[in-house]
Coordinates of C-alpha atoms and ligand atoms in Angstrom, one line a residue:
Chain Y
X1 CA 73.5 171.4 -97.5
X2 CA 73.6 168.0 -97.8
X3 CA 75.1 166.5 -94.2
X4 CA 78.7 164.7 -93.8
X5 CA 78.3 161.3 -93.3
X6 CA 81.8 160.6 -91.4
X7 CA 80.6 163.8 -89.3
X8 CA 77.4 162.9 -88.5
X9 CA 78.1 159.0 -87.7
X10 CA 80.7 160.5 -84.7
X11 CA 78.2 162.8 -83.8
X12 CA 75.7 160.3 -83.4
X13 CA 78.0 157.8 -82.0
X14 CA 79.7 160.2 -79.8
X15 CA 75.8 161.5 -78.0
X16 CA 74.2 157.5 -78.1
X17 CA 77.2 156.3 -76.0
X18 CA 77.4 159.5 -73.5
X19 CA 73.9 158.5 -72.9
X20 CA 74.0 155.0 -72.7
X21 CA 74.1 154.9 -68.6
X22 CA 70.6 155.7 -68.7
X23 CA 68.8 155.2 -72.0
X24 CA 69.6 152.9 -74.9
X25 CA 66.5 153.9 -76.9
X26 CA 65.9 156.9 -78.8
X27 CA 63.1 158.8 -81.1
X28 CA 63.8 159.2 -84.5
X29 CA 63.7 162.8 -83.4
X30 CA 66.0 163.0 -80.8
X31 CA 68.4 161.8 -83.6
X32 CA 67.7 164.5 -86.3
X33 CA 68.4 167.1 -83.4
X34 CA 71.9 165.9 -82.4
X35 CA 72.7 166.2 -86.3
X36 CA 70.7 169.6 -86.3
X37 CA 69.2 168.7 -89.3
X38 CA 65.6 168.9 -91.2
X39 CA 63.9 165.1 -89.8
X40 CA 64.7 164.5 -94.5
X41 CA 68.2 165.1 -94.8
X42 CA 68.9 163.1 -91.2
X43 CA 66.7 159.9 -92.9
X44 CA 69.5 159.7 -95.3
X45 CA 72.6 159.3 -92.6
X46 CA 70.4 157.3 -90.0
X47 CA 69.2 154.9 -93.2
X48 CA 72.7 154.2 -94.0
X49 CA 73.9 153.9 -90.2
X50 CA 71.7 151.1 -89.8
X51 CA 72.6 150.1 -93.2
X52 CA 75.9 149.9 -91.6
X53 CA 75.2 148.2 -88.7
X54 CA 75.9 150.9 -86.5
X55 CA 72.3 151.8 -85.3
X56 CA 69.3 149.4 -84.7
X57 CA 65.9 149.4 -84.9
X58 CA 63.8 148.8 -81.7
X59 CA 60.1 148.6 -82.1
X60 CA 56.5 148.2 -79.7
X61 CA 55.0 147.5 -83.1
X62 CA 53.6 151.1 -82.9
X63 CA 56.7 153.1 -82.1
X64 CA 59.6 152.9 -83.3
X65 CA 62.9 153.7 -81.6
X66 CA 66.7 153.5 -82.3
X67 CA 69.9 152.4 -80.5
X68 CA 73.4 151.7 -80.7
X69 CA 73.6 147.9 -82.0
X70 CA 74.2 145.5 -79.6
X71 CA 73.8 147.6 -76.8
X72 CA 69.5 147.1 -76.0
X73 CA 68.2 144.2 -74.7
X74 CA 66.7 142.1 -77.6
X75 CA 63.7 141.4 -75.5
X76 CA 63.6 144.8 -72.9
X77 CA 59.8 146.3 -72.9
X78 CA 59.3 149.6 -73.6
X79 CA 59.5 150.9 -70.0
X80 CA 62.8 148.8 -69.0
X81 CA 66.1 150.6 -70.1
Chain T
X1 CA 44.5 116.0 -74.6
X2 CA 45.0 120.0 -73.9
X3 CA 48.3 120.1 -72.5
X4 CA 46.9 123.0 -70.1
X5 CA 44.2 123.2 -68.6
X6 CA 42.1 126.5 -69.5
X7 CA 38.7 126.9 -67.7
X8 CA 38.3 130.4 -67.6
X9 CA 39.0 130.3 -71.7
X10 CA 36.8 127.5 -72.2
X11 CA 33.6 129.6 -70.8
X12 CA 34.2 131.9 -73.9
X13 CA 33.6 128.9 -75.8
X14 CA 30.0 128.7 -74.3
X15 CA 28.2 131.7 -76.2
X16 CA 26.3 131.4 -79.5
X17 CA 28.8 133.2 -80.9
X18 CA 32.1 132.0 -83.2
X19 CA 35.1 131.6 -80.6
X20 CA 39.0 132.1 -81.0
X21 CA 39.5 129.7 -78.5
X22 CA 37.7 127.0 -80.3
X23 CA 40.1 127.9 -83.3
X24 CA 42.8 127.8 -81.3
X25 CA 42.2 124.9 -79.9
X26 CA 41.2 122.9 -83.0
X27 CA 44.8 124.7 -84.4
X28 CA 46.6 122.8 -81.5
X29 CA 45.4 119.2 -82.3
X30 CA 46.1 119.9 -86.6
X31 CA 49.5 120.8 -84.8
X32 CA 49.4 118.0 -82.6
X33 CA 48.6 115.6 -85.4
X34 CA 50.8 116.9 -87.9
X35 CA 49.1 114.8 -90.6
X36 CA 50.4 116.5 -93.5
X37 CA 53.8 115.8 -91.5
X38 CA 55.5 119.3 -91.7
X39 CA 59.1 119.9 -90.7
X40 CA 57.6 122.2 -87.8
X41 CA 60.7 125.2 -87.4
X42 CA 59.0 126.5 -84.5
X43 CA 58.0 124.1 -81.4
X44 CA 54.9 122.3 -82.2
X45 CA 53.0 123.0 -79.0
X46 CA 53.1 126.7 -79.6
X47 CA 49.5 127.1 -80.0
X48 CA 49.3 125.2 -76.5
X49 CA 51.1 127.1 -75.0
X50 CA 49.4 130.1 -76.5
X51 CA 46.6 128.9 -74.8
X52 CA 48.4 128.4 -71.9
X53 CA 49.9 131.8 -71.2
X54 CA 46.1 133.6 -71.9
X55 CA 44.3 131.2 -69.4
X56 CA 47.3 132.5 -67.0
X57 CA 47.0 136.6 -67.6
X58 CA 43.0 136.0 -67.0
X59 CA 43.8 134.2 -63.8
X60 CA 46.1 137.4 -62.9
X61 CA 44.7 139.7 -64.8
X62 CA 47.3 140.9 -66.3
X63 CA 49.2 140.4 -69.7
X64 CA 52.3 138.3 -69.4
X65 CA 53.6 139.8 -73.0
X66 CA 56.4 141.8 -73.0
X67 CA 55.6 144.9 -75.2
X68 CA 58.0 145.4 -77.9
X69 CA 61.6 144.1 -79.0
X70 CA 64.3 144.3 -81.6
X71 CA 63.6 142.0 -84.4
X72 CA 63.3 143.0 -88.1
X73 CA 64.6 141.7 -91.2
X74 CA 67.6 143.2 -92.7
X75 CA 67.1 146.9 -93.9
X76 CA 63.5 147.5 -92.7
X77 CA 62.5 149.1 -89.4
X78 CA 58.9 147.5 -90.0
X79 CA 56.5 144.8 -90.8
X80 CA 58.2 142.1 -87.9
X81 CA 57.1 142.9 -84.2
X82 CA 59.1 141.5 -81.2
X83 CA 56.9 139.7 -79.0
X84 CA 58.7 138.1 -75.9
X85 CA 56.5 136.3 -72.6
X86 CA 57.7 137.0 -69.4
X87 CA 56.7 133.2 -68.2
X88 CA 59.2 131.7 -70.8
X89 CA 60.2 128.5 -68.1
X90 CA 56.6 127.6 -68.0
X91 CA 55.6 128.5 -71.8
X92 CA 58.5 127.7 -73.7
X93 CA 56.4 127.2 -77.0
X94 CA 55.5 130.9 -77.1
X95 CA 58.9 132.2 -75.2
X96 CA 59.3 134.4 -78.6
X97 CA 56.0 134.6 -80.5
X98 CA 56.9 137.9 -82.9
X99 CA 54.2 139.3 -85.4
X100 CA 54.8 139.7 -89.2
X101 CA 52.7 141.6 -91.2
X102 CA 52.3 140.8 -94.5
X103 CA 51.6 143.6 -97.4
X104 CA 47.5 142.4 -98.3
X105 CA 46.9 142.7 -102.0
X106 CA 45.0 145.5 -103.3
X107 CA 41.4 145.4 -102.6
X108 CA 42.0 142.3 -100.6
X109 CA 42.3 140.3 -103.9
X110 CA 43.8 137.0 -103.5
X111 CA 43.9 133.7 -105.6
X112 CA 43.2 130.3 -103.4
X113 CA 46.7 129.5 -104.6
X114 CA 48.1 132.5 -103.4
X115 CA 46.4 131.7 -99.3
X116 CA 47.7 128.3 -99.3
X117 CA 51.0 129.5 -100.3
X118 CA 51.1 131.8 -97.1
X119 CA 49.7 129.2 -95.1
X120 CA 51.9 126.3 -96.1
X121 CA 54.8 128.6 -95.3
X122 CA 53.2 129.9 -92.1
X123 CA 52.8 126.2 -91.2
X124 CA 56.3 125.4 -91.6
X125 CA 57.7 128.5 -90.2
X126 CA 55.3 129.7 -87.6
X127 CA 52.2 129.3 -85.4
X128 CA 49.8 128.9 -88.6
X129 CA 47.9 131.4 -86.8
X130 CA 46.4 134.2 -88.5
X131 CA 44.7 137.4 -88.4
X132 CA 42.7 138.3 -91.7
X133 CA 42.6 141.4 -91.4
X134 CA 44.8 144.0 -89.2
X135 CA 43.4 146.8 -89.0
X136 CA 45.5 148.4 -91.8
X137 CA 44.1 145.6 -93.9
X138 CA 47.4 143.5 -93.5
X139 CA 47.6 139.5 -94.1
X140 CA 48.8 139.4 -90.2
X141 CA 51.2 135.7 -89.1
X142 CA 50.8 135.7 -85.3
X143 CA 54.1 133.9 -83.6
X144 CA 57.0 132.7 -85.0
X145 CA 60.5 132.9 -83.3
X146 CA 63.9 135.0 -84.4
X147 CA 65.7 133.1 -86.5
X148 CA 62.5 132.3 -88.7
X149 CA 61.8 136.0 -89.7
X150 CA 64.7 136.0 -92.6
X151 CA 63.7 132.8 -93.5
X152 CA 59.8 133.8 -94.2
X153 CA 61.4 137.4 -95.6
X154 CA 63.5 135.7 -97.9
X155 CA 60.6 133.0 -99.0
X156 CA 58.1 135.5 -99.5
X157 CA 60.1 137.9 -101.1
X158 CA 61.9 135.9 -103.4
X159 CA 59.4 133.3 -104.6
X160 CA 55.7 134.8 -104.0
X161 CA 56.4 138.6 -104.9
X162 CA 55.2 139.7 -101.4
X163 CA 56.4 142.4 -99.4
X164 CA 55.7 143.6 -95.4
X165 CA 53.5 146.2 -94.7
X166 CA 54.3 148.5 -92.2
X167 CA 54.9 149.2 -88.4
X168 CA 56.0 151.2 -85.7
X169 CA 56.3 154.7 -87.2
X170 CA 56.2 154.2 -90.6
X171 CA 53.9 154.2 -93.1
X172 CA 51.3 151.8 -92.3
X173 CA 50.4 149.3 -95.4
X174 CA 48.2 151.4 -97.2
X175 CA 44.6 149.8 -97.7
X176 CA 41.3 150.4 -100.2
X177 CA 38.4 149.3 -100.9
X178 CA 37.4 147.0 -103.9
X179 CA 37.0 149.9 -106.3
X180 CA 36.0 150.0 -109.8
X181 CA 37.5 146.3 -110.2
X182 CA 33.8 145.3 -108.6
X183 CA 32.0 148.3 -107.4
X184 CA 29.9 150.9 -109.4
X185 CA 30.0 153.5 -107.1
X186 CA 33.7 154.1 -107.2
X187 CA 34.8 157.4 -108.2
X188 CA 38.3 156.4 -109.0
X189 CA 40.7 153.4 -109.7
X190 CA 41.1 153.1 -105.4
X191 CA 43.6 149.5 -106.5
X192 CA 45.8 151.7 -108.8
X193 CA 46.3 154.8 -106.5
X194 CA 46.7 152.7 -103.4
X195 CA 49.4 150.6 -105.5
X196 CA 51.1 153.5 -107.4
X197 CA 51.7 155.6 -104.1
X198 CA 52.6 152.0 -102.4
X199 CA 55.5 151.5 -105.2
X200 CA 56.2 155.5 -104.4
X201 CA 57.2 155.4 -100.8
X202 CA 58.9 152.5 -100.2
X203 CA 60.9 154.0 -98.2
X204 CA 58.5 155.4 -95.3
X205 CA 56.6 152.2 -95.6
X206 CA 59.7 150.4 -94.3
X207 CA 62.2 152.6 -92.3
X208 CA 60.8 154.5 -89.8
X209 CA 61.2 158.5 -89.4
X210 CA 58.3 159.6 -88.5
X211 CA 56.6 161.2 -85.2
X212 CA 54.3 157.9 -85.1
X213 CA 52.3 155.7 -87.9
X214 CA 50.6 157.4 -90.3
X215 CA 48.3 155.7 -92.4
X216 CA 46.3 156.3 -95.9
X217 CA 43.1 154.4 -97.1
X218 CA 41.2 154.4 -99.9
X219 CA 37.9 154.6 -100.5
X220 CA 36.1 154.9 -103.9
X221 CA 32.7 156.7 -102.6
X222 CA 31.6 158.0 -99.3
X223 CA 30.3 154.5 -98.1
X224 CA 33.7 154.1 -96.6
X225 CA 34.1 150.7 -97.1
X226 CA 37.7 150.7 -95.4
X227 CA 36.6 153.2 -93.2
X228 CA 39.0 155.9 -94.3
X229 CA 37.2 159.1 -92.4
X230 CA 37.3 157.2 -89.1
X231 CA 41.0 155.1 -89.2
X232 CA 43.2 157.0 -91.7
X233 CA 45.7 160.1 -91.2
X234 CA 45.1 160.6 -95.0
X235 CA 41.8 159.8 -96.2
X236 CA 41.0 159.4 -99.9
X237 CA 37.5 159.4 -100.9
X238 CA 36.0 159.2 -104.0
X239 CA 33.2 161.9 -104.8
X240 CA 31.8 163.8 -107.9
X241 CA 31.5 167.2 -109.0
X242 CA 28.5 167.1 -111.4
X243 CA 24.8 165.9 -111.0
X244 CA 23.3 161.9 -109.8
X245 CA 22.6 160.3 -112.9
X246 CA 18.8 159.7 -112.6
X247 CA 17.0 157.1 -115.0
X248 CA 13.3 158.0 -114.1
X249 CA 12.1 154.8 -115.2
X250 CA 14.1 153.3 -112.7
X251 CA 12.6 155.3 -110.0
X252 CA 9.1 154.2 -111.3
X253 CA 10.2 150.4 -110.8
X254 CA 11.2 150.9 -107.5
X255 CA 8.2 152.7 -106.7
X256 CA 6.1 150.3 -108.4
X257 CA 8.2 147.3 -106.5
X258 CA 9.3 145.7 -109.9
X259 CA 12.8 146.3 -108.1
X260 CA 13.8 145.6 -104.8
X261 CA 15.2 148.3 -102.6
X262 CA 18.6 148.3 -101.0
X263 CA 19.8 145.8 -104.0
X264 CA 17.2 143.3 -101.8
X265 CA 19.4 143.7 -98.4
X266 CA 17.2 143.5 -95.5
X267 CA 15.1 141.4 -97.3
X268 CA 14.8 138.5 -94.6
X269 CA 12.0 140.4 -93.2
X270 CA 8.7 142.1 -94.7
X271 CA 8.8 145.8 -94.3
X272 CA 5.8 146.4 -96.6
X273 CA 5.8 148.3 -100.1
X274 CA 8.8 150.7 -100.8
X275 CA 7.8 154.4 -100.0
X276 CA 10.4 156.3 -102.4
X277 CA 9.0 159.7 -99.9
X278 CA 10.1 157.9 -96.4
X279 CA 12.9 155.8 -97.1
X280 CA 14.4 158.4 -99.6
X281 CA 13.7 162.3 -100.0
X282 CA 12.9 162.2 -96.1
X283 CA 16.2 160.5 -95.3
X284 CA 18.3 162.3 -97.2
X285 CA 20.2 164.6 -94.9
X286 CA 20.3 167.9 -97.0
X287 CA 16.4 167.9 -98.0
X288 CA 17.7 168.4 -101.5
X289 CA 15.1 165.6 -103.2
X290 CA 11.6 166.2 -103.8
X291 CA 8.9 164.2 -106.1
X292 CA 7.4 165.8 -109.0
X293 CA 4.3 164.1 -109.7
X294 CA 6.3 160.5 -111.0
X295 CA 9.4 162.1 -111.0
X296 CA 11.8 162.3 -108.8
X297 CA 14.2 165.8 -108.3
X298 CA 17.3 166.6 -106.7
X299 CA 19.2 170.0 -106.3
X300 CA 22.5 168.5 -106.8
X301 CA 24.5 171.5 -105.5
X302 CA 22.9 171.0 -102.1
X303 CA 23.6 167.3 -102.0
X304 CA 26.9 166.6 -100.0
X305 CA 27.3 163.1 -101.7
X306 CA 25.9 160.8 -98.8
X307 CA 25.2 158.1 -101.0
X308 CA 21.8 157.2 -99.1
X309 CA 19.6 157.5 -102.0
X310 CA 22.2 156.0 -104.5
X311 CA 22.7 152.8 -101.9
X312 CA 18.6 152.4 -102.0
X313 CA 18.2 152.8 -105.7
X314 CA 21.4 151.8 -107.6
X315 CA 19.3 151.2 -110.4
X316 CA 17.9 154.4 -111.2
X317 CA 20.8 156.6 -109.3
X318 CA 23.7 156.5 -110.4
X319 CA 27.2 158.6 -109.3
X320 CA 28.1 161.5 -111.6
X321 CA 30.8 161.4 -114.5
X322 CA 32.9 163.9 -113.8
X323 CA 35.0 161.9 -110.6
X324 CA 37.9 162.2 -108.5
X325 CA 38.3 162.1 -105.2
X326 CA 38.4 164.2 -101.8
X327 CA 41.3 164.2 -99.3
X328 CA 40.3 164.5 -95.9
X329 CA 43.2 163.9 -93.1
X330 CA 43.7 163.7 -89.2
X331 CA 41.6 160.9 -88.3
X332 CA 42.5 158.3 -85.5
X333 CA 41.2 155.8 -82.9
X334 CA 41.0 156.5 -79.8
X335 CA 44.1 156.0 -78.2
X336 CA 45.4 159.4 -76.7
X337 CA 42.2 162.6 -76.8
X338 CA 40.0 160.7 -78.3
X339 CA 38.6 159.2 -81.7
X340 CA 38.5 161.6 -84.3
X341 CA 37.8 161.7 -87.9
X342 CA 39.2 163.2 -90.8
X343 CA 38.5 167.1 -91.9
X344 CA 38.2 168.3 -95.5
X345 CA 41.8 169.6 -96.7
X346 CA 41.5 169.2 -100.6
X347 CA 37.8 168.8 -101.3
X348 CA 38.3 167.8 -104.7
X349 CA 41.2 166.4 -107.2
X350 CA 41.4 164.3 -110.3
X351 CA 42.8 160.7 -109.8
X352 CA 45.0 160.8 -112.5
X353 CA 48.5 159.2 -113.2
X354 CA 51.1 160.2 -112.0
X355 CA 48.9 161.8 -109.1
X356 CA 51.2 164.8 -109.0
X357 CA 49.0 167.2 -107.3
X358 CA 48.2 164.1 -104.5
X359 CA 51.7 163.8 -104.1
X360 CA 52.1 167.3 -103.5
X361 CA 49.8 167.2 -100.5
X362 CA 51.3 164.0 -98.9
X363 CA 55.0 165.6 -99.2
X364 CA 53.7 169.0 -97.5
X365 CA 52.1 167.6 -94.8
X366 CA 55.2 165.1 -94.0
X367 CA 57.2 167.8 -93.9
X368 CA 55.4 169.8 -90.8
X369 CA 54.4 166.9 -89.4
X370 CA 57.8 165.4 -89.5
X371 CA 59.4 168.6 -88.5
X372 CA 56.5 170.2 -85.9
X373 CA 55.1 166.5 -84.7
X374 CA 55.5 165.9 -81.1
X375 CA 56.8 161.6 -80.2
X376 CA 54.2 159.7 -81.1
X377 CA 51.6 162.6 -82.0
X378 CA 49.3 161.7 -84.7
X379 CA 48.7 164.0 -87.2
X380 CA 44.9 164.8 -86.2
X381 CA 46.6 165.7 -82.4
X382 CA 49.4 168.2 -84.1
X383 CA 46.6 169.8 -86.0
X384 CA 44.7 170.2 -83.1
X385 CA 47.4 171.7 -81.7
X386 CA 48.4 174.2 -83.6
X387 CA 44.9 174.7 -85.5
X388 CA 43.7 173.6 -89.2
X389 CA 45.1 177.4 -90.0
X390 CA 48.5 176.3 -89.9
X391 CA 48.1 173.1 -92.0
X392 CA 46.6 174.8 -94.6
X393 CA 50.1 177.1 -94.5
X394 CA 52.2 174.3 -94.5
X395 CA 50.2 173.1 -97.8
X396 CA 49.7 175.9 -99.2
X397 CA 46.2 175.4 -99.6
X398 CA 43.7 178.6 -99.9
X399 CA 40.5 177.8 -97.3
X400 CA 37.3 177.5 -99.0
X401 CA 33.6 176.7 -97.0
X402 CA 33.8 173.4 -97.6
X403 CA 36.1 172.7 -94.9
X404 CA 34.1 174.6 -92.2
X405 CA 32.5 171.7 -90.0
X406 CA 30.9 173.9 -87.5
X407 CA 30.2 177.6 -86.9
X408 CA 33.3 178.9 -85.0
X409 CA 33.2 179.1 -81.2
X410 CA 36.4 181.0 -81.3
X411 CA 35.2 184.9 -81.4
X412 CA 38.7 186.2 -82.1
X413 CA 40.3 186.5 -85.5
X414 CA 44.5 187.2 -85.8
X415 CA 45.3 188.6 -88.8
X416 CA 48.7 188.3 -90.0
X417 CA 50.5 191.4 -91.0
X418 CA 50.5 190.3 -94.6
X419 CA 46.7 190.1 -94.8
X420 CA 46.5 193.6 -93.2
X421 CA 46.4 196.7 -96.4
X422 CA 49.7 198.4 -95.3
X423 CA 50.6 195.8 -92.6
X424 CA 50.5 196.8 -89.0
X425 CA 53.4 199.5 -89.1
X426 CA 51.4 203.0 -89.8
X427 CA 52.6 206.8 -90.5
X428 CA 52.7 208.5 -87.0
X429 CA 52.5 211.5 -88.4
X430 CA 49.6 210.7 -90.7
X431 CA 47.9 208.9 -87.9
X432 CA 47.9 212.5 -85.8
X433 CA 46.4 214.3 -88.4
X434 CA 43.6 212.6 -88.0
X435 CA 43.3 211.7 -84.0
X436 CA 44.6 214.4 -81.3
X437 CA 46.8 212.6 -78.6
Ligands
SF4_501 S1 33.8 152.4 -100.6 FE1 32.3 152.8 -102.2 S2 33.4 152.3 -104.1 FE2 34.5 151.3 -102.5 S3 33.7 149.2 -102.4 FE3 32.6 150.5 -100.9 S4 30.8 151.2 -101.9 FE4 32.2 150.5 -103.5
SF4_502 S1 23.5 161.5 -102.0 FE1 22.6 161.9 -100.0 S2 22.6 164.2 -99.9 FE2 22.9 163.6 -102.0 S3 20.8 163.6 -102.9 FE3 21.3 161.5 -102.2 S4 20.5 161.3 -100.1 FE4 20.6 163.5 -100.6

């Protein structure tokens, strides 16, 4: 079944800021498991939130992470949260 | 005059061999000069302070680069790497220096035109330093700062036809060799596969979901050329199912030196007349060649497609005609357990358009990788944990010999209880007729 995007967006929304005290960057994974979904049907709803401007890519050039926009340190290192 | 001083840098100027530093260096004064008077966008003693910042993390040693960042163009979660300096009071030139890699053409095919294009730009809106190659083959820019990367997006998008390659945990720009554009030995069209499947996921290529990178390379024939076995998660090489072409004649000119061996490599030196017995049936690592009297034999079903014999005699050996190509996967450097290289999975398939049966492959493995992958586990280190047996599930491929790389050391066998006759359940009562309690 194909996941609700309204749904899923407060889900993700809901879990990322919960979190926030202590981590602001998150595996791809981590992400599909808060939506309980196969890692396929989550790409679709974590394309479009960053689409939307809600998530953002963080990258070590060979990880990549995601976070809430606005909320990571444009220039934080991997090991500083 | 440098604008820091950099002794410990300028001893690795002092061997016989090439040196960054003198590149970098010499980059500095073009800057520094600005005789074709560019509109620099970025500050102009960048590469200085380049130089700067590395003569200081050899006097610590210890990096001053901070690892990592958010930067990206709009819409893709690759291809633009944040790199910030921790010293940006002292270096203020390099206090963002981000990475962009650009998507290299197939087979590393590129016009004059086409370089200085990228360069001009690179100029304008960057260092101007370079790296030809990455190690996924990209065209890599090396320091530019934030508000630049939509600008050089925008640019080489719009007017060049050039996209990013990859990063981070994406699909890393795939690469291959030259292929049958230059190269006889090529088994299949490595520049139209690499592009078609290129075109075909865009969308991994640019917005991260997977585990960690995952790469593919091509290569036409078993010489590797982009070093597929050794570097790729998917590696495509080209092989043949039928016999060497042999042209016996051939063989006689190379024996009688009317052709040089090793299409005249090694020639600088004079390692006497060409001995087809040493330098070819003894080499070749299946003993599957013999002579004949003046003619030369191989028992092609023995022969696992080394290429030895073909690279010393191109002339008279030629691959066979019915080609395709072999996919071997799980290879990586050594980063976490290890180097490894790639295992046999599909030993041999038809390049053909629209590579259906490739695709197939790719998908399946995605899928249990994507799904069983551990954060940043390759897919060599997920099928070394849970065992080639499970890969071949999740593809649905049958085993055959050809994957067996060594006799097994593993002395026990599970059986599942659909490859059991009857399962395990059994009839008690059957069972008792047979054996008293
Ligand atoms: S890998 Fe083989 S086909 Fe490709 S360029 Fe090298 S020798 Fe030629
Ligand atoms: S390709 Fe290698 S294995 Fe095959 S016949 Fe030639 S030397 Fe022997």
């Amino acid at each position: 079944m194909a996941l609700d995007y309204e749904e899923s967006k407060a889900k993700i929304v809901e879990k990322l800021q919960k979190k926030l005290k202590t981590k602001s960057k998150f595996y791809f994974n981590d992400l599909a498991k808060i939506l309980e979904a196969k890692p396929r049907e989550a790409k679709k709803v974590i394309n479009r939130l960053v689409q939307e401007e809600i998530l953002e890519y963080w990258s070590s050039g060979s990880t990549s992470l995601y976070g809430l926009k606005g909320t990571g340190k444009q220039a934080h290192a991997e090991d500083e949260d | 005059m440098a604008k820091h001083k950099t002794p410990l840098l300028d001893q690795l100027e002092s061997g016989p061999w090439p040196s960054f530093v003198s590149d970098l260096k010499q980059q500095a004064e073009v800057r520094a000069k600005n005789k074709e008077k560019v509109e620099f966008q970025i500050p102009e003693d960048v590469v200085e302070d380049l130089l700067g910042i590395l003569e200081l993390s050899f006097k610590h040693g210890r990096t001053h680069w901070k690892h990592g960042g958010i930067v990206g163009v709009f819409g893709y979660g690759g291809g633009v790497i944040g790199r910030y300096c921790d010293q940006p009071e002292q270096f203020s030139g390099v206090a963002h220096f981000h990475t962009m890699r650009v998507n290299q053409p197939g087979g590393k095919f590129y016009t004059a035109e086409y370089l200085k294009q990228l360069c001009d730009l690179w100029d304008f809106r960057g260092s101007g330093i370079t790296n030809m190659h990455g190690s996924t083959g990209d065209i890599i820019f090396l320091g530019t700062t934030t508000p630049q990367l939509e600008e050089i997006f925008y640019e080489m998008t719009h007017n060049y036809n050039q996209d990013l390659g990859g990063s981070g945990s994406n699909l890393r720009t795939p690469s291959d060799c030259i292929g049958q554009a230059r190269c006889e030995y090529s088994c299949y069209d490595t520049q139209a596969l690499c592009y078609h499947l290129t075109q075909e996921y865009q969308d991994e290529l640019h917005r991260p979901a997977f585990p960690y990178k995952f790469k593919f390379k091509f290569d036409g024939c078993p010489n590797c050329c982009v070093a597929s076995i050794a570097r790729a998660d998917m590696s495509f090489i080209g092989t043949w199912k039928d016999d060497i072409r042999i042209d016996q004649e051939a063989v006689q000119a190379y024996v009688g030196g009317e052709i040089a061996p090793n299409a005249n490599d090694h020639s600088g030196r004079d390692w006497g007349a060409f001995d087809i017995q040493k330098e070819v049936c003894d080499l070749c690592p299946t003993e599957c060649m013999w002579m004949e009297g003046d003619k030369l034999m191989i028992e092609n079903k023995e022969c696992n497609r080394c290429m030895h014999c073909i690279n010393v005699m191109p002339r008279a050996l030629r691959i066979g005609k019915e080609t395709g190509l072999s996919i071997l996967v799980g290879a990586k450097a050594p980063i976490l357990d290890g180097a490894q290289m790639s295992s046999m999975l599909v030993p041999f398939v038809k390049a053909e358009e629209p590579y259906d049966e490739i695709k197939e492959v790719i998908e399946a493995i995605w899928d249990w990788w994507m799904e069983e992958g551990k954060n940043r586990e390759r897919l060599g280190e997920l099928m070394k944990r849970q065992g080639f047996q499970r890969l071949l599930e999740a593809t649905g491929i049958a085993p055959d010999p050809r994957m067996v790389k060594e006799p097994r050391s593993n002395p026990y066998i599970f059986w599942k209880a659909d490859e059991v006759p009857g399962g395990f359940e059994r009839d008690i009562d059957e069972f008792r007729k047979y054996h008293q309690r």
